[in-house]
PDB file of C-alpha atoms in Angstrom:
ATOM      1  CA  GLU A  23      -9.775 -69.026 103.175  1.00 98.00           C
ATOM      2  CA  ILE A  24      -7.037 -66.732 103.860  1.00 98.00           C
ATOM      3  CA  GLY A  25      -4.556 -68.197 107.090  1.00 97.00           C
ATOM      4  CA  ALA A  26      -6.898 -71.271 108.115  1.00 97.00           C
ATOM      5  CA  GLY A  27      -3.979 -72.219 110.222  1.00 95.00           C
ATOM      6  CA  SER A  28      -4.700 -76.344 111.046  1.00 96.00           C
ATOM      7  CA  GLY A  29      -7.732 -76.377 108.882  1.00 97.00           C
ATOM      8  CA  ARG A  30     -10.645 -76.601 111.392  1.00 97.00           C
ATOM      9  CA  LEU A  31     -12.494 -74.014 109.835  1.00 97.00           C
ATOM     10  CA  ALA A  32     -11.926 -75.739 106.403  1.00 98.00           C
ATOM     11  CA  GLU A  33     -12.688 -79.720 107.581  1.00 98.00           C
ATOM     12  CA  CYS A  34     -16.031 -78.063 109.392  1.00 97.00           C
ATOM     13  CA  ILE A  35     -17.140 -76.582 106.268  1.00 98.00           C
ATOM     14  CA  LEU A  36     -15.957 -79.423 103.740  1.00 98.00           C
ATOM     15  CA  SER A  37     -17.990 -81.650 106.261  1.00 97.00           C
ATOM     16  CA  LEU A  38     -20.979 -80.173 105.929  1.00 97.00           C
ATOM     17  CA  LYS A  39     -21.118 -78.725 102.288  1.00 95.00           C
ATOM     18  CA  LYS A  40     -19.534 -81.849 100.545  1.00 91.00           C
ATOM     19  CA  ASP A  41     -19.839 -79.906  96.866  1.00 93.00           C
ATOM     20  CA  ILE A  42     -18.201 -77.265  96.900  1.00 96.00           C
ATOM     21  CA  ASN A  43     -14.351 -76.355  95.960  1.00 97.00           C
ATOM     22  CA  TYR A  44     -12.306 -74.788  98.665  1.00 98.00           C
ATOM     23  CA  THR A  45      -9.171 -73.033  98.407  1.00 98.00           C
ATOM     24  CA  ILE A  46      -6.766 -72.727 101.426  1.00 98.00           C
ATOM     25  CA  CYS A  47      -4.017 -69.567 101.478  1.00 98.00           C
ATOM     26  CA  ASP A  48      -1.772 -69.601 103.730  1.00 98.00           C
ATOM     27  CA  ILE A  49       2.143 -69.652 104.840  1.00 96.00           C
ATOM     28  CA  PRO A  50       4.329 -72.260 106.534  1.00 96.00           C
ATOM     29  CA  PRO A  51       4.196 -74.177 108.633  1.00 95.00           C
ATOM     30  CA  SER A  52       0.246 -73.856 109.306  1.00 96.00           C
ATOM     31  CA  ILE A  53      -0.238 -74.482 105.016  1.00 98.00           C
ATOM     32  CA  TYR A  54       1.584 -77.676 105.603  1.00 97.00           C
ATOM     33  CA  ILE A  55      -0.874 -79.120 108.527  1.00 98.00           C
ATOM     34  CA  SER A  56      -3.903 -78.130 106.896  1.00 98.00           C
ATOM     35  CA  TYR A  57      -2.815 -80.040 103.948  1.00 98.00           C
ATOM     36  CA  GLU A  58      -1.880 -82.597 105.910  1.00 98.00           C
ATOM     37  CA  ARG A  59      -5.236 -83.107 107.848  1.00 98.00           C
ATOM     38  CA  MET A  60      -7.267 -82.363 104.758  1.00 98.00           C
ATOM     39  CA  LYS A  61      -5.777 -85.652 103.027  1.00 98.00           C
ATOM     40  CA  ILE A  62      -6.871 -87.166 106.124  1.00 98.00           C
ATOM     41  CA  ALA A  63     -10.086 -85.918 107.119  1.00 98.00           C
ATOM     42  CA  PHE A  64     -11.462 -86.217 102.726  1.00 98.00           C
ATOM     43  CA  PRO A  65      -9.677 -89.418 101.483  1.00 98.00           C
ATOM     44  CA  ASN A  66     -11.890 -89.250  98.361  1.00 97.00           C
ATOM     45  CA  LYS A  67     -11.659 -85.437  97.452  1.00 98.00           C
ATOM     46  CA  LYS A  68      -9.120 -84.479  95.243  1.00 98.00           C
ATOM     47  CA  ILE A  69      -6.338 -82.368  96.651  1.00 98.00           C
ATOM     48  CA  GLY A  70      -4.209 -79.778  95.132  1.00 98.00           C
ATOM     49  CA  ASN A  71      -0.966 -78.763  96.294  1.00 97.00           C
ATOM     50  CA  LEU A  72      -0.582 -75.645  93.857  1.00 98.00           C
ATOM     51  CA  ILE A  73       2.054 -73.675  95.804  1.00 97.00           C
ATOM     52  CA  ASP A  74       3.988 -74.207  92.904  1.00 96.00           C
ATOM     53  CA  CYS A  75       1.664 -72.895  90.317  1.00 95.00           C
ATOM     54  CA  ASN A  76       3.325 -69.403  88.856  1.00 93.00           C
ATOM     55  CA  ASN A  77       0.742 -68.477  86.296  1.00 94.00           C
ATOM     56  CA  SER A  78      -2.738 -67.269  86.468  1.00 96.00           C
ATOM     57  CA  GLU A  79      -4.247 -69.823  83.743  1.00 96.00           C
ATOM     58  CA  ALA A  80      -2.695 -72.787  85.224  1.00 96.00           C
ATOM     59  CA  LEU A  81      -3.557 -71.794  88.776  1.00 97.00           C
ATOM     60  CA  SER A  82      -7.001 -71.098  87.558  1.00 96.00           C
ATOM     61  CA  LYS A  83      -6.996 -74.476  85.520  1.00 97.00           C
ATOM     62  CA  ASN A  84      -5.681 -76.563  88.808  1.00 97.00           C
ATOM     63  CA  ILE A  85      -7.944 -74.712  91.321  1.00 98.00           C
ATOM     64  CA  LEU A  86     -11.036 -75.817  89.371  1.00 97.00           C
ATOM     65  CA  GLU A  87      -9.771 -79.176  88.517  1.00 97.00           C
ATOM     66  CA  ASN A  88      -9.312 -80.074  92.376  1.00 98.00           C
ATOM     67  CA  ASP A  89     -11.588 -80.205  95.612  1.00 98.00           C
ATOM     68  CA  ILE A  90      -9.523 -78.425  97.938  1.00 98.00           C
ATOM     69  CA  ASN A  91      -6.657 -76.015  96.886  1.00 98.00           C
ATOM     70  CA  PHE A  92      -3.640 -74.818  98.220  1.00 98.00           C
ATOM     71  CA  ILE A  93      -1.426 -71.823  97.605  1.00 98.00           C
ATOM     72  CA  PHE A  94       0.864 -69.573  98.586  1.00 98.00           C
ATOM     73  CA  PRO A  95      -0.095 -65.197  99.714  1.00 97.00           C
ATOM     74  CA  HIS A  96       1.695 -64.081  96.668  1.00 97.00           C
ATOM     75  CA  GLN A  97      -0.128 -66.896  94.380  1.00 98.00           C
ATOM     76  CA  LEU A  98      -3.376 -64.186  95.139  1.00 98.00           C
ATOM     77  CA  SER A  99      -1.688 -62.088  92.565  1.00 97.00           C
ATOM     78  CA  PHE A 100      -2.476 -64.759  90.157  1.00 97.00           C
ATOM     79  CA  ILE A 101      -6.062 -65.041  90.539  1.00 96.00           C
ATOM     80  CA  LYS A 102      -7.990 -64.027  88.320  1.00 95.00           C
ATOM     81  CA  ASN A 103     -10.853 -60.720  88.848  1.00 94.00           C
ATOM     82  CA  ASP A 104     -13.668 -62.281  90.754  1.00 94.00           C
ATOM     83  CA  PHE A 105     -12.515 -65.893  90.533  1.00 97.00           C
ATOM     84  CA  PHE A 106     -13.964 -66.587  94.249  1.00 97.00           C
ATOM     85  CA  SER A 107     -17.694 -66.448  95.433  1.00 96.00           C
ATOM     86  CA  LEU A 108     -16.512 -66.055  98.759  1.00 97.00           C
ATOM     87  CA  VAL A 109     -13.111 -65.059 100.786  1.00 98.00           C
ATOM     88  CA  MET A 110     -12.902 -65.690 104.188  1.00 98.00           C
ATOM     89  CA  ALA A 111     -10.245 -64.625 106.912  1.00 98.00           C
ATOM     90  CA  VAL A 112     -11.312 -65.829 110.106  1.00 97.00           C
ATOM     91  CA  ASP A 113      -8.688 -64.504 113.199  1.00 94.00           C
ATOM     92  CA  CYS A 114      -5.846 -64.199 111.056  1.00 95.00           C
ATOM     93  CA  LEU A 115      -5.975 -60.408 110.228  1.00 95.00           C
ATOM     94  CA  HIS A 116      -5.338 -59.023 113.514  1.00 92.00           C
ATOM     95  CA  GLU A 117      -2.270 -61.047 113.772  1.00 90.00           C
ATOM     96  CA  MET A 118      -0.816 -58.859 110.666  1.00 91.00           C
ATOM     97  CA  ASP A 119       0.395 -56.123 110.578  1.00 88.00           C
ATOM     98  CA  LYS A 120      -1.031 -52.843 108.741  1.00 90.00           C
ATOM     99  CA  LYS A 121       0.894 -52.882 105.449  1.00 91.00           C
ATOM    100  CA  ILE A 122      -0.064 -56.529 104.939  1.00 93.00           C
ATOM    101  CA  ILE A 123      -3.847 -56.450 105.693  1.00 95.00           C
ATOM    102  CA  LYS A 124      -3.734 -53.458 103.067  1.00 96.00           C
ATOM    103  CA  LEU A 125      -1.865 -56.088 100.843  1.00 97.00           C
ATOM    104  CA  TYR A 126      -4.835 -58.698 101.675  1.00 97.00           C
ATOM    105  CA  PHE A 127      -7.844 -56.245 100.881  1.00 97.00           C
ATOM    106  CA  ASN A 128      -6.128 -54.998  97.750  1.00 96.00           C
ATOM    107  CA  TYR A 129      -5.993 -58.987  96.558  1.00 97.00           C
ATOM    108  CA  ILE A 130      -9.515 -59.279  97.816  1.00 97.00           C
ATOM    109  CA  THR A 131     -11.151 -56.535  96.189  1.00 96.00           C
ATOM    110  CA  HIS A 132     -10.046 -58.091  92.859  1.00 95.00           C
ATOM    111  CA  ILE A 133     -10.546 -61.923  93.351  1.00 97.00           C
ATOM    112  CA  THR A 134     -13.968 -61.504  95.234  1.00 96.00           C
ATOM    113  CA  ASN A 135     -17.141 -59.724  95.393  1.00 95.00           C
ATOM    114  CA  ASN A 136     -18.075 -61.054  98.932  1.00 97.00           C
ATOM    115  CA  PHE A 137     -15.471 -61.159 101.863  1.00 98.00           C
ATOM    116  CA  TYR A 138     -16.273 -62.205 105.529  1.00 98.00           C
ATOM    117  CA  PHE A 139     -13.591 -61.639 108.588  1.00 98.00           C
ATOM    118  CA  SER A 140     -13.547 -61.793 112.027  1.00 97.00           C
ATOM    119  CA  ILE A 141     -10.896 -59.852 114.066  1.00 96.00           C
ATOM    120  CA  TRP A 142      -9.975 -58.804 117.466  1.00 94.00           C
ATOM    121  CA  SER A 143     -12.123 -55.471 117.948  1.00 93.00           C
ATOM    122  CA  GLN A 144      -8.444 -54.081 119.127  1.00 91.00           C
ATOM    123  CA  THR A 145      -5.146 -55.438 119.781  1.00 90.00           C
ATOM    124  CA  LYS A 146      -1.632 -55.060 119.710  1.00 83.00           C
ATOM    125  CA  ASN A 147       0.876 -56.835 117.414  1.00 79.00           C
ATOM    126  CA  TRP A 148       3.904 -57.435 119.354  1.00 71.00           C
ATOM    127  CA  HIS A 149       7.419 -57.402 116.990  1.00 63.00           C
ATOM    128  CA  SER A 150       5.607 -55.972 114.064  1.00 62.00           C
ATOM    129  CA  GLY A 151       7.310 -52.846 112.380  1.00 58.00           C
ATOM    130  CA  ARG A 152      10.143 -51.346 112.534  1.00 59.00           C
ATOM    131  CA  LEU A 153      13.157 -51.968 114.935  1.00 57.00           C
ATOM    132  CA  PHE A 154      12.349 -49.128 117.189  1.00 59.00           C
ATOM    133  CA  LYS A 155       8.634 -49.260 116.367  1.00 60.00           C
ATOM    134  CA  ARG A 156       8.307 -52.724 118.358  1.00 64.00           C
ATOM    135  CA  THR A 157       4.399 -53.015 118.464  1.00 72.00           C
ATOM    136  CA  GLU A 158       1.074 -51.513 116.242  1.00 81.00           C
ATOM    137  CA  LYS A 159      -2.157 -51.102 117.785  1.00 87.00           C
ATOM    138  CA  LEU A 160      -5.021 -52.387 115.291  1.00 92.00           C
ATOM    139  CA  ILE A 161      -8.415 -50.779 116.605  1.00 93.00           C
ATOM    140  CA  PHE A 162     -10.634 -51.381 114.411  1.00 95.00           C
ATOM    141  CA  GLU A 163     -13.258 -48.159 115.241  1.00 95.00           C
ATOM    142  CA  ASN A 164     -10.056 -46.378 114.901  1.00 94.00           C
ATOM    143  CA  GLY A 165      -9.923 -47.049 111.394  1.00 93.00           C
ATOM    144  CA  ASP A 166      -6.459 -48.968 111.498  1.00 93.00           C
ATOM    145  CA  TYR A 167      -7.798 -51.642 109.456  1.00 95.00           C
ATOM    146  CA  PRO A 168      -7.586 -49.872 105.883  1.00 95.00           C
ATOM    147  CA  ILE A 169     -11.677 -50.800 103.942  1.00 96.00           C
ATOM    148  CA  PRO A 170     -11.349 -50.279 100.835  1.00 95.00           C
ATOM    149  CA  SER A 171     -13.895 -47.182 100.027  1.00 92.00           C
ATOM    150  CA  LEU A 172     -15.677 -48.979  97.713  1.00 92.00           C
ATOM    151  CA  TRP A 173     -16.430 -51.979  99.489  1.00 96.00           C
ATOM    152  CA  LYS A 174     -19.611 -52.002 101.486  1.00 96.00           C
ATOM    153  CA  ASN A 175     -20.475 -52.824 104.651  1.00 96.00           C
ATOM    154  CA  ILE A 176     -23.025 -55.282 104.715  1.00 96.00           C
ATOM    155  CA  PHE A 177     -23.177 -56.785 108.463  1.00 95.00           C
ATOM    156  CA  LYS A 178     -21.432 -56.074 111.741  1.00 97.00           C
ATOM    157  CA  GLU A 179     -20.976 -58.183 114.784  1.00 96.00           C
ATOM    158  CA  ASN A 180     -20.180 -58.602 118.114  1.00 95.00           C
ATOM    159  CA  MET A 181     -19.120 -62.075 118.801  1.00 92.00           C
ATOM    160  CA  ILE A 182     -20.884 -63.454 121.821  1.00 92.00           C
ATOM    161  CA  PHE A 183     -17.481 -65.308 122.545  1.00 85.00           C
ATOM    162  CA  PRO A 184     -14.720 -64.292 122.516  1.00 84.00           C
ATOM    163  CA  SER A 185     -16.835 -60.980 123.832  1.00 87.00           C
ATOM    164  CA  ASN A 186     -14.019 -59.020 121.907  1.00 91.00           C
ATOM    165  CA  GLN A 187     -14.271 -59.964 118.600  1.00 95.00           C
ATOM    166  CA  LEU A 188     -15.993 -58.502 115.548  1.00 97.00           C
ATOM    167  CA  GLY A 189     -17.240 -60.572 112.847  1.00 97.00           C
ATOM    168  CA  LEU A 190     -17.404 -58.367 109.492  1.00 98.00           C
ATOM    169  CA  GLY A 191     -19.111 -58.909 105.932  1.00 98.00           C
ATOM    170  CA  TYR A 192     -18.853 -56.694 102.962  1.00 97.00           C
ATOM    171  CA  ILE A 193     -19.365 -56.736  99.416  1.00 96.00           C
ATOM    172  CA  THR A 194     -16.306 -55.457  97.629  1.00 94.00           C
ATOM    173  CA  LYS A 195     -17.274 -53.647  94.826  1.00 82.00           C
ATOM    174  CA  LYS A 196     -19.766 -50.364  94.812  1.00 61.00           C
ATOM    175  CA  ASN A 197     -21.434 -51.291  91.657  1.00 55.00           C
ATOM    176  CA  ILE A 198     -23.180 -54.839  93.736  1.00 52.00           C
ATOM    177  CA  LEU A 199     -26.450 -54.729  94.762  1.00 47.00           C
TER     178      LEU A 199
END
C-alpha cells in the first residue's frame, strides 16, 4: 500500500484477511504512526521496519519473512519485477505533484500487474510546483494523471462518498489477459 497514512486501511484488511503479507510504503511521520498502529493491532505478527534496507535481495528476503513491512518510497526501485500481486494507493496520489505521480506509476509498472487507486476527480495541490507556480491542478478527465500507455483500465467508478472521488483499477502490463 502506497501512502497508508495512519494505517487504517491496512488494519482493516489485515483484520479481515489474516494470512497475507502486507507492505506499507510511506514517508515520515505517517510511516511511524502506521508502524506503531500495526504493532498494537497485531502483536503476534512479525513486523519489519525495513527503511534501512538498501538492496534488492535483502529487501525481498525481509519482506517475505515478515507479515507486515514498512519501506520508504525510494525503496520501490529495489523491488523485483512483479513482486507484489496488488498495489494500492488510496486517497494519496491527488496530494502529490505530477512529477511524483509519474515516478510512482513507473515503479508500479514494474513491481505489480494489478493496481487500484482512488483519487479526487479534480483537485488543486497548493504549494506544489515551483516558486512562481504555487498550485497544480489535477483533473483525471484531462489526463493530468500520467497513466502509462501499457496499462489497461479494468474498472472506473464514481465513489458514493465522497461523491467527487474516483476508484480505478488497472492491469499494468499489456500482455496480461
